[in-house]
Coordinates of C-alpha atoms (C1' of nucleotides) in Angstrom, one line a residue:
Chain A
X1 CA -51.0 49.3 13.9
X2 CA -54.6 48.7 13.0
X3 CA -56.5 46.1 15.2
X4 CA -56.7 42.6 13.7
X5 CA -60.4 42.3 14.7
X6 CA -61.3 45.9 12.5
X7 CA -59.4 44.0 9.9
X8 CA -61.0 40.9 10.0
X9 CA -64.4 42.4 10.2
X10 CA -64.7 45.0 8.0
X11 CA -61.8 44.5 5.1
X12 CA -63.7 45.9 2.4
X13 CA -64.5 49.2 4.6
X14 CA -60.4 49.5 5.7
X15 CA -59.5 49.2 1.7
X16 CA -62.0 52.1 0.9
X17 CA -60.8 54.5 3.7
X18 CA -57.5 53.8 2.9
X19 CA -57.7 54.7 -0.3
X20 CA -58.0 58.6 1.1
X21 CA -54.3 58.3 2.4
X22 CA -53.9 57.3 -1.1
X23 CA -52.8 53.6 0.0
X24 CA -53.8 50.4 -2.1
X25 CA -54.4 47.6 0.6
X26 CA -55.8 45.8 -1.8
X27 CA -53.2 43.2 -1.6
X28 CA -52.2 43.8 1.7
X29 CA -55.9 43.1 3.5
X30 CA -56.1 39.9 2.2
X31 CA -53.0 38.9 2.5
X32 CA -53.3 40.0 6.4
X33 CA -56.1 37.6 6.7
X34 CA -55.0 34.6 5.8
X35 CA -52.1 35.0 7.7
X36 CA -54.9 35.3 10.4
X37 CA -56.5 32.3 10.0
X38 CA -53.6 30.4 9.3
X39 CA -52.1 31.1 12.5
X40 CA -55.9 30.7 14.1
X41 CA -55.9 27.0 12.9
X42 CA -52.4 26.2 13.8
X43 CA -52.7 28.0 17.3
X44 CA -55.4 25.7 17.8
X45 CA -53.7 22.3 17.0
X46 CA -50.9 23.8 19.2
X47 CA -53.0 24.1 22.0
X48 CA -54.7 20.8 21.8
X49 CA -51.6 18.8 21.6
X50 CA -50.2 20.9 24.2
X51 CA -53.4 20.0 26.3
X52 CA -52.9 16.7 25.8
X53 CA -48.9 16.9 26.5
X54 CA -50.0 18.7 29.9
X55 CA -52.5 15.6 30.6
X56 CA -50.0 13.1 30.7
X57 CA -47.8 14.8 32.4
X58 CA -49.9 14.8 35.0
X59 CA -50.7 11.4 34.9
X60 CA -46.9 10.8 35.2
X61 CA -46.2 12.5 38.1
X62 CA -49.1 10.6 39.5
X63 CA -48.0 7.4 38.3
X64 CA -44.8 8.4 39.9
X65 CA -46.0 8.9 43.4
X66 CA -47.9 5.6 43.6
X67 CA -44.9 3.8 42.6
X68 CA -45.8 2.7 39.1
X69 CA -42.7 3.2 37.4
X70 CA -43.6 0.7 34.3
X71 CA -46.8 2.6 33.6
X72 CA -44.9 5.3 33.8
X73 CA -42.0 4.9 31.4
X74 CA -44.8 3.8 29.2
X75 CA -46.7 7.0 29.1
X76 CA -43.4 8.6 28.3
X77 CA -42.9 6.8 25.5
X78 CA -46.1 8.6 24.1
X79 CA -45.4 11.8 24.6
X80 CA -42.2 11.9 22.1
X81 CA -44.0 11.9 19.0
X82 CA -46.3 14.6 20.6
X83 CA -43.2 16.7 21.2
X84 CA -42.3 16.6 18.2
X85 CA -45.4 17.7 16.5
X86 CA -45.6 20.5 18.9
X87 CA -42.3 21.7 18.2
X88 CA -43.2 21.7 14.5
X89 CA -46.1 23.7 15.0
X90 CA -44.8 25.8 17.0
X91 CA -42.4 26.9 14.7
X92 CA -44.8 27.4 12.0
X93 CA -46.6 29.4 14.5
X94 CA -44.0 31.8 15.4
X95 CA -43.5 32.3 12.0
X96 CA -46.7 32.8 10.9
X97 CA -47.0 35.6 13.6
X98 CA -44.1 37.3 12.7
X99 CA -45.0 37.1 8.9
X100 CA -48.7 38.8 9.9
X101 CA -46.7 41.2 12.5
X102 CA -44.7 42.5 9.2
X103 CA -47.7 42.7 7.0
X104 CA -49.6 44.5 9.8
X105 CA -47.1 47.1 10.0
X106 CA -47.1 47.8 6.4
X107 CA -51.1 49.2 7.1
X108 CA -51.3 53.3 8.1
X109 CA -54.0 54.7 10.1
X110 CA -57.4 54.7 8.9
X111 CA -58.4 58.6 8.3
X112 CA -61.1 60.6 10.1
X113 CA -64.3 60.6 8.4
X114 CA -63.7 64.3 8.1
X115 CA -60.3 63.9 6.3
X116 CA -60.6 65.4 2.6
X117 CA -59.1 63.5 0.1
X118 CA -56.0 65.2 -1.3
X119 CA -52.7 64.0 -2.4
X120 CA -50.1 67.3 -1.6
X121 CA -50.3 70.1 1.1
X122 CA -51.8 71.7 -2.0
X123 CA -55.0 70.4 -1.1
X124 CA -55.4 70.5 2.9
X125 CA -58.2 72.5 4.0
X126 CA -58.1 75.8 5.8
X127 CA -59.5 75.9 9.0
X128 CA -59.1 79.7 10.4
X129 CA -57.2 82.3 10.4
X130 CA -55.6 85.3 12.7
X131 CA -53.3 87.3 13.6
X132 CA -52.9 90.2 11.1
X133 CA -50.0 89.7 8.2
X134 CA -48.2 92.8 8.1
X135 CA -48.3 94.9 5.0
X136 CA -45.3 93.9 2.6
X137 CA -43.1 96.9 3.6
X138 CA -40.0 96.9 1.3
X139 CA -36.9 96.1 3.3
X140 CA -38.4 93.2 5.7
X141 CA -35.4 91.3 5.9
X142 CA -35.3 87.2 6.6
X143 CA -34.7 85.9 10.2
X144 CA -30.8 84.5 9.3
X145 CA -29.9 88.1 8.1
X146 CA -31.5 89.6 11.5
X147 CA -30.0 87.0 13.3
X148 CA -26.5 88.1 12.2
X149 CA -27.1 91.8 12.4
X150 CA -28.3 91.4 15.6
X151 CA -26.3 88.8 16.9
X152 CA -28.4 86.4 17.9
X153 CA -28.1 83.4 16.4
X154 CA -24.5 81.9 14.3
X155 CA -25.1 79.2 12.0
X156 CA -21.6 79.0 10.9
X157 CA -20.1 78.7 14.3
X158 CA -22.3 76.0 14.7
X159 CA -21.2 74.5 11.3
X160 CA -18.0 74.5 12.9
X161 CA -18.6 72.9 16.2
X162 CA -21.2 70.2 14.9
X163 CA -22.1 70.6 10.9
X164 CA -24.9 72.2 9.3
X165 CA -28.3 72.5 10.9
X166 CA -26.8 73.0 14.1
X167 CA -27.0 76.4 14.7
X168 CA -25.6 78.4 17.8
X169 CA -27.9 80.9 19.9
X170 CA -26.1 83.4 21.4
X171 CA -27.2 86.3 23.9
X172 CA -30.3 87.8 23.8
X173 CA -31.1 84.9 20.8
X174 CA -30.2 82.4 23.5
X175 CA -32.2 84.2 25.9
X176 CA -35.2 84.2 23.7
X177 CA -35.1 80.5 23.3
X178 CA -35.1 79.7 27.2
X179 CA -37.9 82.7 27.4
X180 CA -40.1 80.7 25.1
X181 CA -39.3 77.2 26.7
X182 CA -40.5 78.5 29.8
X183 CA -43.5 80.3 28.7
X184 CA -44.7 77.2 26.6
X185 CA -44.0 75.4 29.3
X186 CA -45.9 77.8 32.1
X187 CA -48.9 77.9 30.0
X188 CA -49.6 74.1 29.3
X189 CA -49.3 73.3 33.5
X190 CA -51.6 76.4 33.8
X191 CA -54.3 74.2 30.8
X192 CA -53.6 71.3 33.2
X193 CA -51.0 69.2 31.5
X194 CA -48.1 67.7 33.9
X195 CA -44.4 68.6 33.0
X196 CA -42.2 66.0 32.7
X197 CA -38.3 65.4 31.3
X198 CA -38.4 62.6 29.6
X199 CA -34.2 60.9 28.2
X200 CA -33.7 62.3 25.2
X201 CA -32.1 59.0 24.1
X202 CA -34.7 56.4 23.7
X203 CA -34.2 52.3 23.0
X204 CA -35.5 49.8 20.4
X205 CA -38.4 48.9 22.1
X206 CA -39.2 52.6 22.3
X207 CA -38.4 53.9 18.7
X208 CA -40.5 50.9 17.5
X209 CA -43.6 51.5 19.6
X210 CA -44.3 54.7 18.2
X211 CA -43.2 53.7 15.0
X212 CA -40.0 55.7 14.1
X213 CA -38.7 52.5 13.5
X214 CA -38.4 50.3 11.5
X215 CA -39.1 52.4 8.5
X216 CA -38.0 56.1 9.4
X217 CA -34.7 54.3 11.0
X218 CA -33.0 56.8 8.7
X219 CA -34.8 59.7 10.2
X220 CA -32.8 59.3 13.5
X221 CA -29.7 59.5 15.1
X222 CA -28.5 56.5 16.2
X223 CA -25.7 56.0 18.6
X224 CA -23.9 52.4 18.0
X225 CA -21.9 51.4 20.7
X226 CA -24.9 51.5 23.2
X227 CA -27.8 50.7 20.6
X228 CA -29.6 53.9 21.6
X229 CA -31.4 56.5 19.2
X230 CA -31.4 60.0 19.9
X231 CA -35.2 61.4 20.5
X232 CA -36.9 63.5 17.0
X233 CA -39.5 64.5 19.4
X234 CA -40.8 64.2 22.7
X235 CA -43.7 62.2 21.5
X236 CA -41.5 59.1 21.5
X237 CA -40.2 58.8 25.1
X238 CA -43.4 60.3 26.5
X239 CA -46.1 58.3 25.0
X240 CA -43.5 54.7 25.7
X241 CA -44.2 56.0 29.2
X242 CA -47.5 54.4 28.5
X243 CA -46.5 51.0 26.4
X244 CA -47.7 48.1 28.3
X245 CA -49.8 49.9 30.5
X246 CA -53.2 49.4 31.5
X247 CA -55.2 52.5 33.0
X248 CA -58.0 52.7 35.0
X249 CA -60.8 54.5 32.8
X250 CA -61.0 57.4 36.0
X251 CA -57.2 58.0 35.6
X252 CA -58.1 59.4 31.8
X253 CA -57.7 61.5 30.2
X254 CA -53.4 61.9 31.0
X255 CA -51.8 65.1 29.7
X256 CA -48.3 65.3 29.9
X257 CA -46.0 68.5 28.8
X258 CA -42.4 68.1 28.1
X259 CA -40.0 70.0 27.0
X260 CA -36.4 68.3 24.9
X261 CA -34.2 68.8 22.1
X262 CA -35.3 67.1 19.0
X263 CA -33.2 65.6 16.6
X264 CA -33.5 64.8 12.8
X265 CA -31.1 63.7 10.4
X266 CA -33.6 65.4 7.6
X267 CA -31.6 63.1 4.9
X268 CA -31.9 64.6 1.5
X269 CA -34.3 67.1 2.3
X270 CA -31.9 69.8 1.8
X271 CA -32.1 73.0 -0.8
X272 CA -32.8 76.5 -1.1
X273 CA -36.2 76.7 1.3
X274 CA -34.2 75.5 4.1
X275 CA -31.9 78.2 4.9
X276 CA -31.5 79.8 8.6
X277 CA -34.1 78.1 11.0
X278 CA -36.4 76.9 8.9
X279 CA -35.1 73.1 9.2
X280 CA -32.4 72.1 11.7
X281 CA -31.2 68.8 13.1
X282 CA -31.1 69.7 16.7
X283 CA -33.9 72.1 17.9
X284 CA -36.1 72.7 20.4
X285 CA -39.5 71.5 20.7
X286 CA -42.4 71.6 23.5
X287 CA -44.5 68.7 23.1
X288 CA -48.1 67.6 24.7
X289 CA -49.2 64.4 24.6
X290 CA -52.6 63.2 25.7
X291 CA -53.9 59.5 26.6
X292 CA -57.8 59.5 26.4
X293 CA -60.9 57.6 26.9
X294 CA -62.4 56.6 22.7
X295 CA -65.5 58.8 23.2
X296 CA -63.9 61.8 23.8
X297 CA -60.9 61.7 22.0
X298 CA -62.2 64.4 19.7
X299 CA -62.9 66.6 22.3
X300 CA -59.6 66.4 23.6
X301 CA -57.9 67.4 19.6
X302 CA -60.3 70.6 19.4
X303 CA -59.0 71.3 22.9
X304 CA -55.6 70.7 22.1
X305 CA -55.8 72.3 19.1
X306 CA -57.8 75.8 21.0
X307 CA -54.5 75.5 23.2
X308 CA -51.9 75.6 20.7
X309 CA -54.3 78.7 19.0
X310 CA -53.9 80.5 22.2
X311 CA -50.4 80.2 22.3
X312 CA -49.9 81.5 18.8
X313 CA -52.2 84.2 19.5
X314 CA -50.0 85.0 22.9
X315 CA -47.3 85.2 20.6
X316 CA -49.1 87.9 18.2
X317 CA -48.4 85.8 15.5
X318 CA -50.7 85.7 12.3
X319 CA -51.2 82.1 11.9
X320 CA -53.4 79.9 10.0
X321 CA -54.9 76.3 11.1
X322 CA -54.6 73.7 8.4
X323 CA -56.7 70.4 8.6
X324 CA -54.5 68.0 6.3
X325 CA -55.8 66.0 3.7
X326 CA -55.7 62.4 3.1
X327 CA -52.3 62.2 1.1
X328 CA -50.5 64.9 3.4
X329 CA -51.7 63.0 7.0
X330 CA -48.8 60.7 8.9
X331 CA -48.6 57.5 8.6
X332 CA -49.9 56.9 12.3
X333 CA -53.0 59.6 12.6
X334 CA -56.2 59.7 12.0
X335 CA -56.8 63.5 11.6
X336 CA -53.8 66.3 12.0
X337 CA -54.3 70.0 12.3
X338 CA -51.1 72.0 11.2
X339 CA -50.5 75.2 12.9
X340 CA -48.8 77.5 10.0
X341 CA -47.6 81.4 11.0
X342 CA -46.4 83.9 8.5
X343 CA -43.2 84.9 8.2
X344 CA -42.7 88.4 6.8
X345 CA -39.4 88.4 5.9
X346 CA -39.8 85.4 3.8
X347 CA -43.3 85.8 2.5
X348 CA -44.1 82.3 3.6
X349 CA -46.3 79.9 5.6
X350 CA -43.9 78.1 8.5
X351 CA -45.4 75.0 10.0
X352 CA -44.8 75.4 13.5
X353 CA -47.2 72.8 15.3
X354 CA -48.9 69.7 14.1
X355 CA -51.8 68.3 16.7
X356 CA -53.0 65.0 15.8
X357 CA -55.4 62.7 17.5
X358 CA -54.2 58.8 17.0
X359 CA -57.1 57.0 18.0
X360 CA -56.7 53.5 19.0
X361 CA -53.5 53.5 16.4
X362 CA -50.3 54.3 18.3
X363 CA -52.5 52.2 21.5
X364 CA -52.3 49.3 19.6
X365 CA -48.6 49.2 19.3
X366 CA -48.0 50.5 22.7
X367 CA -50.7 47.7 24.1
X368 CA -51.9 50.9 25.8
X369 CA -55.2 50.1 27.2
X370 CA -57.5 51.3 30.0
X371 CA -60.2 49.2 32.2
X372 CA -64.1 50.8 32.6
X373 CA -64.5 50.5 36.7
X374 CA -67.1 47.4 36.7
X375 CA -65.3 46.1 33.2
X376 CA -63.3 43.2 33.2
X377 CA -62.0 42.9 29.7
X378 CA -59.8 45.8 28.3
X379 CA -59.9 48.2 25.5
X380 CA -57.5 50.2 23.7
X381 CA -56.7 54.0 25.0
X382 CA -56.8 56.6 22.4
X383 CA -53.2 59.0 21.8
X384 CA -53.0 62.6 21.1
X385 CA -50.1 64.6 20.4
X386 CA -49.1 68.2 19.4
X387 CA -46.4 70.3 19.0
X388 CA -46.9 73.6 21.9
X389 CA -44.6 74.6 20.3
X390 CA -41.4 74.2 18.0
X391 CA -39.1 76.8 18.4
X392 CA -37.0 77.6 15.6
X393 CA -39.6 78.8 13.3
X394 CA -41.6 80.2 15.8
X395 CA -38.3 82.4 16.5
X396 CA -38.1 82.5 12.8
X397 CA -41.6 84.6 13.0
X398 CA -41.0 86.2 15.7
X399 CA -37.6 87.9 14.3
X400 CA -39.1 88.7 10.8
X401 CA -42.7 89.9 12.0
X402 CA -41.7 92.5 14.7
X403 CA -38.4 93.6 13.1
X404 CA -38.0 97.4 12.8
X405 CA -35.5 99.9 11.5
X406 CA -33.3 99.9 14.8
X407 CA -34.5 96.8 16.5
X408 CA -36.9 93.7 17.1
X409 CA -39.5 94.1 19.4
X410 CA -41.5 91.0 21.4
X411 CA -44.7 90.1 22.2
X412 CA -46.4 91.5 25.0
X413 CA -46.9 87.8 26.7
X414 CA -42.9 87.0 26.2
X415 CA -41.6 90.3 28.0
X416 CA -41.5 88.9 31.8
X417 CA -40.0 86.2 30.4
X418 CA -37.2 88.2 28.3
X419 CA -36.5 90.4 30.8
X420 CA -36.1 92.9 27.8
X421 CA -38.6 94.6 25.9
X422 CA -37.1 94.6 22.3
X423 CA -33.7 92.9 20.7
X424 CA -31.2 95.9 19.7
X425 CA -27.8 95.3 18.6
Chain B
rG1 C1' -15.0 49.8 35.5
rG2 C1' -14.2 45.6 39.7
rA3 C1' -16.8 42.3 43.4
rG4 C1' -21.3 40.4 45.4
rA5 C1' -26.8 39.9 45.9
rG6 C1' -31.3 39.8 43.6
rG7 C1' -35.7 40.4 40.0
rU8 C1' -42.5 36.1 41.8
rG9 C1' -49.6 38.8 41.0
rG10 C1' -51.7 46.3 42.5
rC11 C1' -48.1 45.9 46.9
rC12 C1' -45.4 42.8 50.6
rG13 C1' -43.8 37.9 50.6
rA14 C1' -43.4 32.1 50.5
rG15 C1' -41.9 28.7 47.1
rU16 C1' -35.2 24.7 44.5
rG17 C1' -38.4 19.6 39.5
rG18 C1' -45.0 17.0 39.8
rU19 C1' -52.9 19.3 40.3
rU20 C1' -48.3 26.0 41.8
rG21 C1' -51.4 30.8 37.9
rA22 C1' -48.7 30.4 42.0
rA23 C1' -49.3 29.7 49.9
rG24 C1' -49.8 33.7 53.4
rG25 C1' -50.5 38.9 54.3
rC26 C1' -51.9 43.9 52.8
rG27 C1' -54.8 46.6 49.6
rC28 C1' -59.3 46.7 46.7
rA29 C1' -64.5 45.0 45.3
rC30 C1' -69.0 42.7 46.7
rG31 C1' -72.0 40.2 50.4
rC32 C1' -73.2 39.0 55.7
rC33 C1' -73.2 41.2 60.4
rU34 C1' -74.6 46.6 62.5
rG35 C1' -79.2 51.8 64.1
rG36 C1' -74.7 53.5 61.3
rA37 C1' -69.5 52.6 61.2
rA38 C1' -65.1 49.9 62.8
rA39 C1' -63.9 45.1 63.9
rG40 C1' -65.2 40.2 62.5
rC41 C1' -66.9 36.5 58.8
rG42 C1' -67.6 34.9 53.6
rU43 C1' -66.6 35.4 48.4
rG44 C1' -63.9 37.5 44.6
rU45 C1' -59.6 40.1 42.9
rA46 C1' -53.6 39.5 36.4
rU47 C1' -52.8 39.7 31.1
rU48 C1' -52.8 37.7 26.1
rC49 C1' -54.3 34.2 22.4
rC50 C1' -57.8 30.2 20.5
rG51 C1' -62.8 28.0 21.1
rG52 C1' -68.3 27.5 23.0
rG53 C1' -72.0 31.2 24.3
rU54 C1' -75.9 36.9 22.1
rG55 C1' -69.4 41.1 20.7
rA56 C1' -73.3 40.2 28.2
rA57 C1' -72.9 36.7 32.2
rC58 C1' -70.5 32.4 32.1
rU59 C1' -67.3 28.6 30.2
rG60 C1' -63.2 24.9 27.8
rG61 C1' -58.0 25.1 26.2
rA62 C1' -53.0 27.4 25.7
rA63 C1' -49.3 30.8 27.2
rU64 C1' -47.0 34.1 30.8
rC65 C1' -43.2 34.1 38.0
rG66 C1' -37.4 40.3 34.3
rA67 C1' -36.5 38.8 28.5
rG68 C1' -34.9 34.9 25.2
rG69 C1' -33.0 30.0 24.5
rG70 C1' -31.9 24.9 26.6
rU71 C1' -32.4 20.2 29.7
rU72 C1' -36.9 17.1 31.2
rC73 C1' -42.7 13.2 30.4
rG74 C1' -43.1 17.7 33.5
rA75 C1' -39.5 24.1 35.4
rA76 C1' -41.1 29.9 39.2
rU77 C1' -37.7 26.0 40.7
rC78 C1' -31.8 23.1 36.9
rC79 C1' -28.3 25.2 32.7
rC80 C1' -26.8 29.2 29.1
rU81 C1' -27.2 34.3 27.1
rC82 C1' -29.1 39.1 27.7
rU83 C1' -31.3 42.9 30.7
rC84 C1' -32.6 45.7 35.0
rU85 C1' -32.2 46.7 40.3
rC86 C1' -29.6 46.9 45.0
rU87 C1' -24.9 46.8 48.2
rC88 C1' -19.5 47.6 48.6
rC89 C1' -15.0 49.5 46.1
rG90 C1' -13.2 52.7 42.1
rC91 C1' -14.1 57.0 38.9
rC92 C1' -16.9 61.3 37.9
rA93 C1' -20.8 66.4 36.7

RNA sequence: GGAGAGGUGGCCGAGUGGUUGAAGGCGCACGCCUGGAAAGCGUGUAUUCCGGGUGAACUGGAAUCGAGGGUUCGAAUCCCUCUCUCUCCGCCA
């Protein structure tokens, strides 16, 4: 949600940056600030009849105590026409801020200045590259037909247990996946972020604060009886940790690692380019989130985004950073990085970490905000949040990229955490 | 799941209809005192919204005592709903 005051301020400079993200506010801006001022002008008739309500009250009570009951009854009398005026306008009130709160909504983040314009993945600029792709050897088989051969992973038992997109690990599969949940996990306390284990079932409150609802309501899981939603990442109940909160400017920046299952209903996004572990409903993700002080947000998404490099790196991946363009950016950030490693066996690019910095966005909903020592008034906290890393296609890589004739072998960096040096069958 | 108790400011804790945004204490900040420190004394110490003021200091008003409604001229205090916590019993990994 973007700050009434920007808004108010600087309309003309909101539609224009907008229009990067490819969104017409044209409408919208205006509309947002009459709403504004409407509910300015009627706050402020509120408040002076509520002044003057409070006033006599007073004067009641007083009148009261000294025995004037006549006077008293009086300056009751008074006060019912008052009532009713206040009642009225606080009505329209409430409704006016509920009408702005729905229009304000509607408004995504405002892009980094160095956001290209762009309106598919097509166009999202190449940041780096490493890692070395290896040389299109006939024969290199995709990750679902290794993970039969080898056992390691069986989608149709999961089929059966669950549906589709639920796959089961098995073995030294299963093995690899706790391996690489506790070597993400290793390496972000070692870069200084805290683990934590947040529910993976999060509330209302929650699911709106970071904005999965109300518009990617179908995006979720949603269990009835109890009203709860299950979690599609870790960003949600880890960055609510935060909503309401008011931080002293010393305690910044936060980092906080946690590791949960991730769940996603993926409605309609089915076809072909989804087989195997390429897009599930349940997978596992290692998530870090950081709360920062404005001026150094920036600092805090290169540094997130050298972390997740090193990881890939770890991993012997060949990988490529992506910084996406205007159309291909979330609703919610202001500049995203997408982490993208090769998989050989398919001969494509698998997006296996996306690190975006917030700003004062996702703050705004949370009413996250953080207090300068000699400061009295508050100011919004900037979020950050990246993916270190998701699992499945990660696996995906890993399975298709080191595959041999008689067996899979692993990254130097994952072997203590295997306790084996190569996948046979 | 059954029964009971309770949610007040950073923390503890008073407060059952009238200058109570809230006593008192602790903590914290600043000042005085001191050679320095402790003790002592003094002052200050929530958030949001609207307005005045230079987007500072300061200042006027409104709202907030778990959340939302209601009664009343007036509610932290009374009523209703929800929610969370604690205790006992039951059940259970």
């Amino acid at each position: 949600m973007l700050p009434l005051k920007l808004i108010q301020e600087q309309p003309e400079w909101v539609i224009e940056r907008l229009k990067i993200k490819n969104f017409d506010a044209n409408d919208l801006i205006p509309k947002i600030i009459s709403l504004d001022n409407q509910r300015k002008s009627i706050q402020q008739q509120l408040d002076e009849l509520l002044a003057e309500l409070n006033r006599i009250s007073k004067e009641i009570g007083q009148l009261y105590q000294q025995g004037k009951t006549g006077e008293a009854n009086r300056a009751k009398e008074r006060t019912t026409e008052l009532k009713d005026q206040s009642r009225l306008l606080k009505e329209q009130h409430t409704r006016l801020e509920n009408d702005l709160q729905t229009h304000l909504i509607q408004l995504p983040n405002i892009p980094d200045e160095s956001v290209p314009p762009g309106h598919s993945a097509e166009e999202n600029q190449e940041v780096r590259t490493g890692g070395i792709i290896p040389d299109s050897i006939s024969g290199l088989l995709p990750h679902w037909e290794l993970a039969k051969q080898y056992q390691l992973i069986d989608f149709d038992l999961g089929s059966k247990l669950t549906g589709a997109g639920f796959p089961v690990y098995q073995q030294q599969g299963a093995h690899l996946q706790r391996a690489l949940i506790n070597f993400f996990l290793d390496e972000g306390i070692r870069a200084g972020y805290r683990e934590i284990q947040p529910p993976i079932v999060v509330n209302e409150d929650s699911a709106f604060a970071t904005g999965q609802l109300p518009d990617k309501e179908g995006q979720m899981y949603h269990l009835d009886v109890d009203d709860l939603y299950l979690i599609p990442t870790a960003e949600v109940p880890v960055t609510n940790i935060f909503r309401n909160e008011i931080l002293m400017a010393d305690q910044l920046p936060v980092k906080y690692i946690a590791y949960t299952p991730c769940f996603r209903r993926e409605a309609g996004s089915w076809g072909s380019h989804v087989r195997g572990l390429n897009r599930l409903h349940q997978f596992d993700k290692v998530e870090i989130v950081q709360v920062r002080h404005p001026d150094n947000s920036y600092q805090g998404l290169d540094e997130m985004v050298n972390y997740v490099e090193s990881l890939v790196k770890k991993l012997e991946l060949p990988y490529r950073i992506m910084r996406l363009c205007g159309g291909d950016l979330s609703f919610t950030s202001a500049l995203t990085y997408d982490f993208e490693v090769y998989s050989a066996g398919q001969g494509r690019w698998l997006e296996v970490s996306s690190v975006s910095n917030f700003e004062d966005f996702q703050a705004n909903r949370l009413k996250l905000r953080f207090k300068e020592q000699n400061e009295k008034r508050t100011k919004l906290a900037h979020t950050l949040n990246g993916s270190a890393l998701a699992l499945p296609r990660i696996v995906a890589a890993l399975l298709e990229n080191f595959q041999t004739q008689d067996g899979i072998n692993l990254p130097e960096a994952l072997k203590p955490y295997t306790g084996f040096d190569r996948i046979i069958s």
